[in-house]
Coordinates of C-alpha atoms and ligand atoms in Angstrom, one line a residue:
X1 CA -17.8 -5.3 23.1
X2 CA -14.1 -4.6 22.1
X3 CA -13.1 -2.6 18.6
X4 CA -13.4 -4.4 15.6
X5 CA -11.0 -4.3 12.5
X6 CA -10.8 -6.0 9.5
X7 CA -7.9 -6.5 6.9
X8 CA -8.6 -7.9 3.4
X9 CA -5.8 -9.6 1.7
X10 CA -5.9 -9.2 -2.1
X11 CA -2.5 -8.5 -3.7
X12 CA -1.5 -12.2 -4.7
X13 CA -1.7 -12.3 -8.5
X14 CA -3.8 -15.4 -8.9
X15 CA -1.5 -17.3 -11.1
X16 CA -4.1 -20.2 -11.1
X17 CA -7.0 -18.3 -13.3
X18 CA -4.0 -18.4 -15.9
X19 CA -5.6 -14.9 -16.7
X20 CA -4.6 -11.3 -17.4
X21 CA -7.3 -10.3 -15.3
X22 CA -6.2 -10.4 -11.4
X23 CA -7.7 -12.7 -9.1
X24 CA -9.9 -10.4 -7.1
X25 CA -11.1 -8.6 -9.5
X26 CA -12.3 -11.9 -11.7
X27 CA -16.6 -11.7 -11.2
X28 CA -18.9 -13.8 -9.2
X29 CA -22.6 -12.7 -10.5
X30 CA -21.4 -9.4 -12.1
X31 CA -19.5 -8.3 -9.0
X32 CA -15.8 -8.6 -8.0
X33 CA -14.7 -11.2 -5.7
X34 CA -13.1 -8.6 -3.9
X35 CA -16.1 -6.3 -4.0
X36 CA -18.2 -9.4 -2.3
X37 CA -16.4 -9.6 0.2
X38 CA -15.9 -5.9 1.4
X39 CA -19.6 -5.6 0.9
X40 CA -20.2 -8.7 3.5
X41 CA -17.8 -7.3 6.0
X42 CA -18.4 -4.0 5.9
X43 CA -21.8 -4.8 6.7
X44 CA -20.6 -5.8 10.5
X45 CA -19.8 -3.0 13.0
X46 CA -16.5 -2.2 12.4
X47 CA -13.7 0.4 13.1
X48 CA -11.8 0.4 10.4
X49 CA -11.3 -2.1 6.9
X50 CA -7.9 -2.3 5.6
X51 CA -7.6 -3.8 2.3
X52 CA -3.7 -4.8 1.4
X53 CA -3.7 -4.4 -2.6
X54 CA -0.7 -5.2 -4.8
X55 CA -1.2 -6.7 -8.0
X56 CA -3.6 -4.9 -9.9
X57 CA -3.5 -2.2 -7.2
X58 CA -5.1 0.8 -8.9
X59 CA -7.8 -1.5 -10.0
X60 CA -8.5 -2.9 -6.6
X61 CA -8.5 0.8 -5.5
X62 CA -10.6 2.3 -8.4
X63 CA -12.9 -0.4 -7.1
X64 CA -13.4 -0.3 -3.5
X65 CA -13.2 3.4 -3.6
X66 CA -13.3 5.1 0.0
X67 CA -15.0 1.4 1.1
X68 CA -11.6 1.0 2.4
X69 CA -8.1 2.0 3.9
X70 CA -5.5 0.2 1.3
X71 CA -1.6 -0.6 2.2
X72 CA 0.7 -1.5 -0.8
X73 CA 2.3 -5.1 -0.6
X74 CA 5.0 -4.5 -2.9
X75 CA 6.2 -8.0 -3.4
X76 CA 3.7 -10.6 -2.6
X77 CA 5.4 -13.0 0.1
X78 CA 3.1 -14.6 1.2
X79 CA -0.3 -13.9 3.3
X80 CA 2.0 -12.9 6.6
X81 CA 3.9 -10.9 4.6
X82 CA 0.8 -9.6 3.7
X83 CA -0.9 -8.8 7.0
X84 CA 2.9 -7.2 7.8
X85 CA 1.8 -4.4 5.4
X86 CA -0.7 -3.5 8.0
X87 CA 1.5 -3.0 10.8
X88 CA 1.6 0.5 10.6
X89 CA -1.9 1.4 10.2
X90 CA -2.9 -1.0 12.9
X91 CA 0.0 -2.7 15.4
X92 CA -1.5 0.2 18.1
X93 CA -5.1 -0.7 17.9
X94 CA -6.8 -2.2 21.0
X95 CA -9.3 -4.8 19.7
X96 CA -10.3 -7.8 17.8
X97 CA -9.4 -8.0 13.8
X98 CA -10.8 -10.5 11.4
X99 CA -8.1 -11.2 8.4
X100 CA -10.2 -12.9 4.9
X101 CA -9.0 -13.5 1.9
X102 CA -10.3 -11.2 -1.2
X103 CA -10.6 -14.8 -2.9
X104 CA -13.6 -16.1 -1.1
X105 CA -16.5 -14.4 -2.3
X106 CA -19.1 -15.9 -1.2
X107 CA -18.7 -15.6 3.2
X108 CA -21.0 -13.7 4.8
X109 CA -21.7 -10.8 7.4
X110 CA -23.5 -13.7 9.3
X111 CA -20.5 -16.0 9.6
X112 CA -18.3 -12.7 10.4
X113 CA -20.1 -11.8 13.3
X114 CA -20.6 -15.5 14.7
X115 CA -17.1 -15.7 14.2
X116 CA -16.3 -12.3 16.2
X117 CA -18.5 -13.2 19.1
X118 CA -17.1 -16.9 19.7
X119 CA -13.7 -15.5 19.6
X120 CA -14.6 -12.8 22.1
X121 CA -16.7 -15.8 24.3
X122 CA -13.3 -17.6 24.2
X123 CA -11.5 -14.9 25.4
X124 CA -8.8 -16.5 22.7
X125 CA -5.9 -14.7 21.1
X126 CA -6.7 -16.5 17.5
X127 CA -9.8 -18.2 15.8
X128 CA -9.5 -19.8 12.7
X129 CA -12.7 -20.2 10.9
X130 CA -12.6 -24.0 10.0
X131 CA -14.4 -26.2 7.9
X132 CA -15.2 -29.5 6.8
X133 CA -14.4 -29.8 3.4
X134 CA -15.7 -33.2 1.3
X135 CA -12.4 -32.3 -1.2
X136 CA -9.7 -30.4 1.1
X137 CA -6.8 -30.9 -1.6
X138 CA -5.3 -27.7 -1.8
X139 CA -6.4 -26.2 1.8
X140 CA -4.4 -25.5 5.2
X141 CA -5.1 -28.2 6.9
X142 CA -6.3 -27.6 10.6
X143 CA -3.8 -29.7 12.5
X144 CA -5.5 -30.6 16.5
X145 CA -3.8 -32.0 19.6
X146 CA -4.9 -35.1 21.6
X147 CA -7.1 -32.5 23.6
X148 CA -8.6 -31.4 20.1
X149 CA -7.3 -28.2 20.4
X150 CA -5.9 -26.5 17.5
X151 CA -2.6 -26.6 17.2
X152 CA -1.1 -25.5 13.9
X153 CA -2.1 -25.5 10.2
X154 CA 0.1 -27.6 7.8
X155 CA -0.4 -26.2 4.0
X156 CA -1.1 -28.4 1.4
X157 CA 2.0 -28.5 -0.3
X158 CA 4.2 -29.0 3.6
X159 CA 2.0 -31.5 4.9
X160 CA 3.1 -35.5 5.2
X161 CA 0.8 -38.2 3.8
X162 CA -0.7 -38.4 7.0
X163 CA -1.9 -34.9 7.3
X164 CA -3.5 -34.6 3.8
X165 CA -6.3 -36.8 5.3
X166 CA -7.2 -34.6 7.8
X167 CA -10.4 -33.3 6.3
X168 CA -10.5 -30.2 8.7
X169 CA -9.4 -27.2 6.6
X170 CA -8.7 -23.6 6.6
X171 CA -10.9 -21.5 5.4
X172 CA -8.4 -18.2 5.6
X173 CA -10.9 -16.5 7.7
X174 CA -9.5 -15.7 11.5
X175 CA -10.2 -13.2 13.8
X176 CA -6.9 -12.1 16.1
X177 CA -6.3 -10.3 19.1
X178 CA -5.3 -7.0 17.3
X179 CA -1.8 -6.7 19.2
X180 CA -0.9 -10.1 19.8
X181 CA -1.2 -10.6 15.7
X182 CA 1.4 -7.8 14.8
X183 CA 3.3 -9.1 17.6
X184 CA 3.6 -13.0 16.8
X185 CA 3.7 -11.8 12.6
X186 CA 7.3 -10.6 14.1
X187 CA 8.4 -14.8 14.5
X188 CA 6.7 -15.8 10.9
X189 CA 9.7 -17.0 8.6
X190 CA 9.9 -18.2 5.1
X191 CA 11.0 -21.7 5.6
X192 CA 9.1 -23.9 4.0
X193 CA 8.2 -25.4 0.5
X194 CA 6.6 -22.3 -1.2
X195 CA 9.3 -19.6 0.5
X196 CA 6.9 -18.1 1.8
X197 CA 5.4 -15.9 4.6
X198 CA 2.8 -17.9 6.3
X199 CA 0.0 -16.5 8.0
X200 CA -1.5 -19.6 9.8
X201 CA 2.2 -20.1 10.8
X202 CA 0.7 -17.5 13.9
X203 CA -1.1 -19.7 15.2
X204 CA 1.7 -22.1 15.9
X205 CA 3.1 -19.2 17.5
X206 CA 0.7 -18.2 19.9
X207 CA 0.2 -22.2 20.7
X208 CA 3.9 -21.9 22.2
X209 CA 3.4 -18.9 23.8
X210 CA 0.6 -20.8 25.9
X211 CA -1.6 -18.4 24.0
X212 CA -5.1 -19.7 23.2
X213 CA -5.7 -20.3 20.1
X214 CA -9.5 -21.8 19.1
X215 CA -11.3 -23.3 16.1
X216 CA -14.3 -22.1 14.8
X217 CA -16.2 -24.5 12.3
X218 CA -18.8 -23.1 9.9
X219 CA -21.3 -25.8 9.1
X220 CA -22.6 -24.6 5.2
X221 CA -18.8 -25.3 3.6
X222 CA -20.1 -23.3 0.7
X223 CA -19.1 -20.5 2.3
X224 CA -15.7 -21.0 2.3
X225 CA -14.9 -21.9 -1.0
X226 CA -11.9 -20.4 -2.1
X227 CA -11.3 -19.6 -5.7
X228 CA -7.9 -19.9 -7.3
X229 CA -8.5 -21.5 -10.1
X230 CA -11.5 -20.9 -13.2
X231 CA -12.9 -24.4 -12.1
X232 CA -13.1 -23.1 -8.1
X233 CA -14.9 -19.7 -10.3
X234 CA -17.5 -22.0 -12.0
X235 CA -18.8 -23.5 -8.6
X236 CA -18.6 -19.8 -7.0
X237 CA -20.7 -18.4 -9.5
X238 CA -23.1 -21.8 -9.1
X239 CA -23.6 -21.3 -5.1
X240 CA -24.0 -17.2 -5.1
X241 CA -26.4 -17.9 -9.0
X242 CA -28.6 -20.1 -6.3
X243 CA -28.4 -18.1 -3.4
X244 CA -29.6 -15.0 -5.2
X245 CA -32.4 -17.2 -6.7
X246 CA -33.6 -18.5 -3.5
X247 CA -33.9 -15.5 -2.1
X248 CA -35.9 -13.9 -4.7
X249 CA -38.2 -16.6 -4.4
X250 CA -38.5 -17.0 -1.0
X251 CA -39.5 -12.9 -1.6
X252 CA -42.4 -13.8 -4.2
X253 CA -40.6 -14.6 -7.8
X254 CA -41.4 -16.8 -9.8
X255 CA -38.0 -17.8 -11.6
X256 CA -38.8 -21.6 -13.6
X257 CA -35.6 -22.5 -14.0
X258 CA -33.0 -21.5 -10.8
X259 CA -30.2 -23.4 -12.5
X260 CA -30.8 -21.5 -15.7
X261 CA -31.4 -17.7 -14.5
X262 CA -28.3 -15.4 -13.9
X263 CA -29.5 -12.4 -11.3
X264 CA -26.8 -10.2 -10.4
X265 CA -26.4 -9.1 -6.7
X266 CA -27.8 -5.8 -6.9
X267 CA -31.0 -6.4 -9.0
X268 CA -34.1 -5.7 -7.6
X269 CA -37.3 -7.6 -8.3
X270 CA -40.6 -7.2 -6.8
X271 CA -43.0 -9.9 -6.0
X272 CA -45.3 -11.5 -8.8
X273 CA -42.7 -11.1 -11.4
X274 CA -42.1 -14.5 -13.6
X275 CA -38.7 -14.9 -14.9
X276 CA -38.1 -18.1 -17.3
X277 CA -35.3 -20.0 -18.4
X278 CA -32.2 -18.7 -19.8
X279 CA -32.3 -15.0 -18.1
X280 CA -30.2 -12.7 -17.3
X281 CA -30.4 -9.3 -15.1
X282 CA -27.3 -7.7 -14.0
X283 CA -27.1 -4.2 -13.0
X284 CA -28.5 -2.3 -10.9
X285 CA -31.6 -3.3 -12.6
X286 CA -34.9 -3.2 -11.3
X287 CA -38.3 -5.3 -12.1
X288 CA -41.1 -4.0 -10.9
X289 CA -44.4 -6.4 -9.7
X290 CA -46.3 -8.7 -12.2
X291 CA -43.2 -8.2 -15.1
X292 CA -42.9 -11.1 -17.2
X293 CA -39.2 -11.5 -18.0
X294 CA -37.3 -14.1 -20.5
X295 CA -37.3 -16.7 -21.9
X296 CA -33.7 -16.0 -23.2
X297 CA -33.4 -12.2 -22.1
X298 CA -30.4 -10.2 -20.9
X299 CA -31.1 -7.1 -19.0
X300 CA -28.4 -4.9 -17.6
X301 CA -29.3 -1.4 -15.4
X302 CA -33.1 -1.7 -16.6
X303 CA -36.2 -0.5 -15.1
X304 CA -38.9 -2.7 -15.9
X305 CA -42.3 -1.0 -15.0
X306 CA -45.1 -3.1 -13.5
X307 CA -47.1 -5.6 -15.4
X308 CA -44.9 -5.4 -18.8
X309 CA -43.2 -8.4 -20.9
X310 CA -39.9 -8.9 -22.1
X311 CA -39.6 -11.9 -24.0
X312 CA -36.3 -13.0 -25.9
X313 CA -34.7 -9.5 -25.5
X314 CA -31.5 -7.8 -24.9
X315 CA -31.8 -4.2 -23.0
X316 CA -29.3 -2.0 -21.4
X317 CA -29.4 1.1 -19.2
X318 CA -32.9 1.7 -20.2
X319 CA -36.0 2.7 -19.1
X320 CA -39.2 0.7 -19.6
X321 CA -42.6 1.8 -18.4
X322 CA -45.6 -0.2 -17.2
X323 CA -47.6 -2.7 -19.1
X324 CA -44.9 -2.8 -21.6
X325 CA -44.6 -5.6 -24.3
X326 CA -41.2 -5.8 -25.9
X327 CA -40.1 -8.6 -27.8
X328 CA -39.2 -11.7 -28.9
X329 CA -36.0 -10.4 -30.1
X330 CA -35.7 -6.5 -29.3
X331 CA -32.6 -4.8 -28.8
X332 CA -33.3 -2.5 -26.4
X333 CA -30.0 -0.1 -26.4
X334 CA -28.8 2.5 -24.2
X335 CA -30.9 5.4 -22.9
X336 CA -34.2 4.1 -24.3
X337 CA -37.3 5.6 -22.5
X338 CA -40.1 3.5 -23.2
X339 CA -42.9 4.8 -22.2
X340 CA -46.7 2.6 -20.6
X341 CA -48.6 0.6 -22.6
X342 CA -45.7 1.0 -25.6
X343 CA -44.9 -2.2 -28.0
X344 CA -41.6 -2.8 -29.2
X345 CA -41.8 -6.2 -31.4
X346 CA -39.9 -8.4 -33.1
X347 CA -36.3 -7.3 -34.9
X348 CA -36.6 -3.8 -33.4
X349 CA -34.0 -1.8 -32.5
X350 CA -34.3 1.4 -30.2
X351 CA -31.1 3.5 -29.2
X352 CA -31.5 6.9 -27.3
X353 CA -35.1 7.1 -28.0
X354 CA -38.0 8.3 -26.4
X355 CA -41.5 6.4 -27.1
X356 CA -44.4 8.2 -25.9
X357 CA -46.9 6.6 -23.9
X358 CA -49.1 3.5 -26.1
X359 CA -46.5 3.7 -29.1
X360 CA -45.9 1.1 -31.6
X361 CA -42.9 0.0 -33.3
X362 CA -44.2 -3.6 -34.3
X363 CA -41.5 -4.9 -36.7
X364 CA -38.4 -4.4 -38.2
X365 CA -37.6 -0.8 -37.6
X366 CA -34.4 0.8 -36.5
X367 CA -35.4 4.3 -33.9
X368 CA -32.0 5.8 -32.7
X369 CA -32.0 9.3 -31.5
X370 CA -35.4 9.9 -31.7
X371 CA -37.8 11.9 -29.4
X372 CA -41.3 9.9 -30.5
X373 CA -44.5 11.2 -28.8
X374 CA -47.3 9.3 -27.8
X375 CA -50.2 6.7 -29.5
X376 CA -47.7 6.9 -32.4
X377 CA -47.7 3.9 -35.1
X378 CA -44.3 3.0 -36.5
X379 CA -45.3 0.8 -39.4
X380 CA -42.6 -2.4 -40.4
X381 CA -39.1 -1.2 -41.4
X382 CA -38.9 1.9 -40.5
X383 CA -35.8 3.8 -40.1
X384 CA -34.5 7.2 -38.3
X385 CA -32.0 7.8 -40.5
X386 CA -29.8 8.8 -37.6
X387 CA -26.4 9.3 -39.2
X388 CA -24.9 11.1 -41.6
X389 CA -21.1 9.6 -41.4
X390 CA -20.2 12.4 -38.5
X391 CA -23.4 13.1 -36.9
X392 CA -26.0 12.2 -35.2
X393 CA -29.1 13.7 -35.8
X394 CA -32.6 13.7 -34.3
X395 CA -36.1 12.7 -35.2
X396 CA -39.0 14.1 -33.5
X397 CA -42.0 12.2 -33.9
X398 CA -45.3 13.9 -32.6
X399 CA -48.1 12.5 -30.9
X400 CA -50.7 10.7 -33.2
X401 CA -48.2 10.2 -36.2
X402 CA -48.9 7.7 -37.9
X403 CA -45.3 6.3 -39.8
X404 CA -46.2 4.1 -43.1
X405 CA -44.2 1.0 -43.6
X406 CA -40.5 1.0 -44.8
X407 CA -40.4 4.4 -44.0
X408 CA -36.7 6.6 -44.4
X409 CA -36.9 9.7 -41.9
X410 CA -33.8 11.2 -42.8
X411 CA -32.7 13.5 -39.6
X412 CA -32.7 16.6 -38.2
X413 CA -36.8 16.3 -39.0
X414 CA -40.1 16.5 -37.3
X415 CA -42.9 14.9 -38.2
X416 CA -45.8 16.9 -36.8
X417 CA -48.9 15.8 -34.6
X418 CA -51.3 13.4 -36.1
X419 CA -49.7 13.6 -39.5
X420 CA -49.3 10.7 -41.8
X421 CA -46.2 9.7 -43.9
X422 CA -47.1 7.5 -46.6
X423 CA -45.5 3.7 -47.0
X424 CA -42.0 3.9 -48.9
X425 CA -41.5 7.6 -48.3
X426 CA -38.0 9.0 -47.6
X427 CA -38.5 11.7 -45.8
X428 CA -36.1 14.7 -46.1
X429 CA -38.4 18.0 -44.9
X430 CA -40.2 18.3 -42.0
X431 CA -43.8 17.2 -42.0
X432 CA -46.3 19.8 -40.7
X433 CA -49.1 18.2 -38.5
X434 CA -52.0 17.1 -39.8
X435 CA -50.3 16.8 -43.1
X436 CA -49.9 13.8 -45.5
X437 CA -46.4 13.1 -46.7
X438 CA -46.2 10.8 -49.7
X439 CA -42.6 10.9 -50.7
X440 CA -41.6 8.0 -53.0
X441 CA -41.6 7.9 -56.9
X442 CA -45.2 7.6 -58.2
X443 CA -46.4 4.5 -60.1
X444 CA -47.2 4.1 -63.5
X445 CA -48.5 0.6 -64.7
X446 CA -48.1 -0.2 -68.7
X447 CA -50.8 -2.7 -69.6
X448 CA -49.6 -6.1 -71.1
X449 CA -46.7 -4.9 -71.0
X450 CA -45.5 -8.0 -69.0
X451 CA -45.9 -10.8 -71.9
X452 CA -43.9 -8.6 -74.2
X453 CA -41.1 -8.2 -71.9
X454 CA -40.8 -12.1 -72.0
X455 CA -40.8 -12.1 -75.8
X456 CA -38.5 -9.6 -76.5
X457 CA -36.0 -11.7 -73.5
X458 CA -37.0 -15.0 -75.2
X459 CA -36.2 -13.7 -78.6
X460 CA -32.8 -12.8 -77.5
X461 CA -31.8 -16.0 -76.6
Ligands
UD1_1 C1 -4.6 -19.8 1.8 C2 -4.1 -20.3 3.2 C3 -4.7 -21.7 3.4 C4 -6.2 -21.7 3.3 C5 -6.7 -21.0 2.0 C6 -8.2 -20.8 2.1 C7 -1.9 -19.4 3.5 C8 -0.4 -19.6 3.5 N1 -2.6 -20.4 3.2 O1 -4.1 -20.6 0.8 O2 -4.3 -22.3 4.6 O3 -6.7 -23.0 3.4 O4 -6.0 -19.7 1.9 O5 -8.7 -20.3 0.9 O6 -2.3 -18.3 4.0 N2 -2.3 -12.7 -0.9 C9 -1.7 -11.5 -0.7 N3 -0.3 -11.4 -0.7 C10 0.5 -12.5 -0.8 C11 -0.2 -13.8 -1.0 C12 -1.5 -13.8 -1.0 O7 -2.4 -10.5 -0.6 O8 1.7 -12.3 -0.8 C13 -3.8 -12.8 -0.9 C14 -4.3 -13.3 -2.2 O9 -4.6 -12.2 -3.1 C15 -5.6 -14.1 -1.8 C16 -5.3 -14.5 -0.3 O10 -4.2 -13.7 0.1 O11 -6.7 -13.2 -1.8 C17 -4.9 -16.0 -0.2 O12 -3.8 -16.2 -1.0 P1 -3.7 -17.6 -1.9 O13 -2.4 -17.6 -2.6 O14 -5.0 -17.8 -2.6 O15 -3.7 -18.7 -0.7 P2 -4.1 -20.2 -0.7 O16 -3.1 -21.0 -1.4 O17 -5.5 -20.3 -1.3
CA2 CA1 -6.9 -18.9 -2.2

């Protein structure tokens, strides 16, 4: 098998998504085009990856990290141009390179290395990944010979009448002879309608060199979709959404609704887990077997412990144990650590909090910076009174507490094991364990006092 290389072009600007955001960087599931596709071909044998960055350069690097090698296209000239950047890195290099575009997210290791070996099988100097495409408007079109060999590719905006209805396009894939590339780059020139550095004009190149050029056509078209535009993004985002379903199901999830559940490439979910409609998990989340997930949920870098519910929730960078039951409508918040068999119900907010194993916050309660023990009992509308207006303060709630409704606990305090803080009480002193805390203002009724409140009122009038 010869070397194998790989250049990523992703300096163009995208002036299509209209957006401050550039191109490569715009998300498919959560994740970078860009970031999609270096994942896919690094995932094939390869020598080297050089990714040719320009606009939005220090983002593209930030992102793809030591992934890659980069090279700065200064002024973006086109995708020869482009490649050009390379030169220095690479011209040298005995081997096989495949050039993609950072712009089509969802290709895959599979179709890189079928790709690799029927170039190498051809023994030709350049493969262009083809494809059929049911709309080509906007594509290279894949121009073949009375032999049906390839013989050039016309871009949309240079090609007559006539070759717009070729349906054959170019998918911006190729795979090159390493040196015969840099070398036929050389005879690329600028002259056509977009003043640009073509890199499919090579293939023209080699063709008159009596070079052999082939064409490779990938059957699922899906693949090669390329996205310039926020409409191209919509149907990206529609083929990898169902990809990533299918797979989880085909792996033992249950997800009701594939056209209506967003999982992010990274998630992991074991089998027996039910996901319904209207769910998202992006992260680097993780469900763990029999979890019950959604309706209506968002989950981002989550553990979800075996056997536990979340049901019309929002949770992020959290930890949630097993047989878990949070919701409907939680709000799970950053470094929560739920612990088994917890409840977090309805209109309850937790914020870098620990709950102790079979807690209960049931309703309405705010817990933020708290360390709560276990078999605690958080009764409706309770609050850590986290905050002083600088501060953040903790609450340390002991094992066996038992928290009486509408509760203030006004931080730094500790209630103690298996005390008891009455309903209403704000609490300002710590509370030792085994102790009751009533601290609220004590009541004093005034019989029929009620009917002469209403005459003296009436009177008034
Ligand atoms: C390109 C191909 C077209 C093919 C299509 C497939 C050319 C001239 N045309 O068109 O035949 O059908 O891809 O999706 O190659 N880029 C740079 N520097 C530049 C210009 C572009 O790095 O100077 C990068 C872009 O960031 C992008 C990729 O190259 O990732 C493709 O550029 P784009 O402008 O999207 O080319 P298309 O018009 O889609
Ligand atoms: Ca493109």
């Amino acid at each position: 098998m010869k070397k194998r290389y790989a250049i990523i072009l992703a300096a163009g600007q995208g002036t299509r998504m209209k957006s401050k955001l550039y191109k490569v960087l715009h998300p498919v599931l959560g994740k970078p085009m860009v970031q999609h596709v270096l994942e896919q071909v690094k995932a094939v044998d390869l020598e080297d990856v050089v990714t040719v960055v320009g606009f939005g350069s220090d983002q593209v690097k930030d992102l793809l990290g030591d992934n890659t090698k980069f090279v700065l296209q200064e002024e973006q000239l086109g995708t020869g141009h482009a490649v050009m950047q390379a030169e220095e890195l690479m011209k040298d290099k005995k081997g096989t390179t495949i050039v993609v575009c950072g712009d089509t997210p969802l290709i895959t290791q599979e179709t890189f290395e079928k790709l690799f070996e029927h170039h190498e099988q051809e023994g030709a100097k350049a493969t262009i990944l083809t494809a059929k495409a049911p709309n080509p408007f906007g594509y290279g079109r894949v121009i073949r010979n009375d032999k049906n060999e390839v013989e050039r590719i016309v871009e949309q905006k240079d090609a007559s009448p006539e070759e717009q209805l070729v349906d054959e396009i170019n998918t911006g894939t190729y795979c090159f002879d390493n040196e015969a590339l840099f070398e036929a780059l050389k005879g690329v020139s600028n002259n056509n309608s977009q003043g640009e550095y073509y890199l499919p004009d090579v293939i023209e190149i080699l063709k008159n060199k009596s070079e052999k050029v082939s064409g490779f056509q990938i059957l699922n078209v899906d693949e090669t979709l390329g996205v310039n535009d926020r409409v191209a993004l919509s149907q990206a985002e529609k083929v990898m959404k169902l990809r990533i379903n299918e797979q989880h199901m085909r792996n033992g999830v249950t997800i009701m609704d594939p056209e209506n559940t967003y999982i992010h490439a990274d998630v992991v979910i074991e089998p027996d887990v039910v996901i319904y409609p209207g769910t998202t998990i992006g992260g680097n989340s993780i469900i763990r077997e029999n979890a019950i997930i959604g309706p209506n949920t968002e989950i981002q870098n989550c553990e979800i412990g075996e056997d536990s519910v979340v049901k019309q929730s929002v949770a992020t960078d959290s930890k949630i144990g097993k047989r878990v039951n949070i919701g409907p409508f939680a709000h799970i918040r950053p470094d929560a650590n739920i612990g088994d068999e917890a409840k977090v119900g309805n209109f309850v907010e937790i914020k870098k909090a620990e709950l102790g194993k079979g807690s209960k916050v049931s309703h309405l309660s705010y817990i933020g910076d708290a360390q709560v023990g276990s078999n605690v009992n958080i009764g409706c509308g309770t609050i850590t009174v986290n905050y002083d207006g600088k501060n953040k303060h903790l609450t340390t709630i002991e094992d066996d507490a038992f928290i009486g409704c509408n509760s203030n606990l006004i931080a730094p305090v500790i209630i103690g094991k298996g005390s008891y803080v009455a309903a209403g009480s704000t609490i300002t002193k710590d509370v030792p364990s085994d102790a009751l805390s009533v601290a609220r203002a004590r009541q004093s009724n005034k019989e029929g006092y009620a009917s002469k409140l209403k005459n003296r009122l009436q009177d008034k009038n």
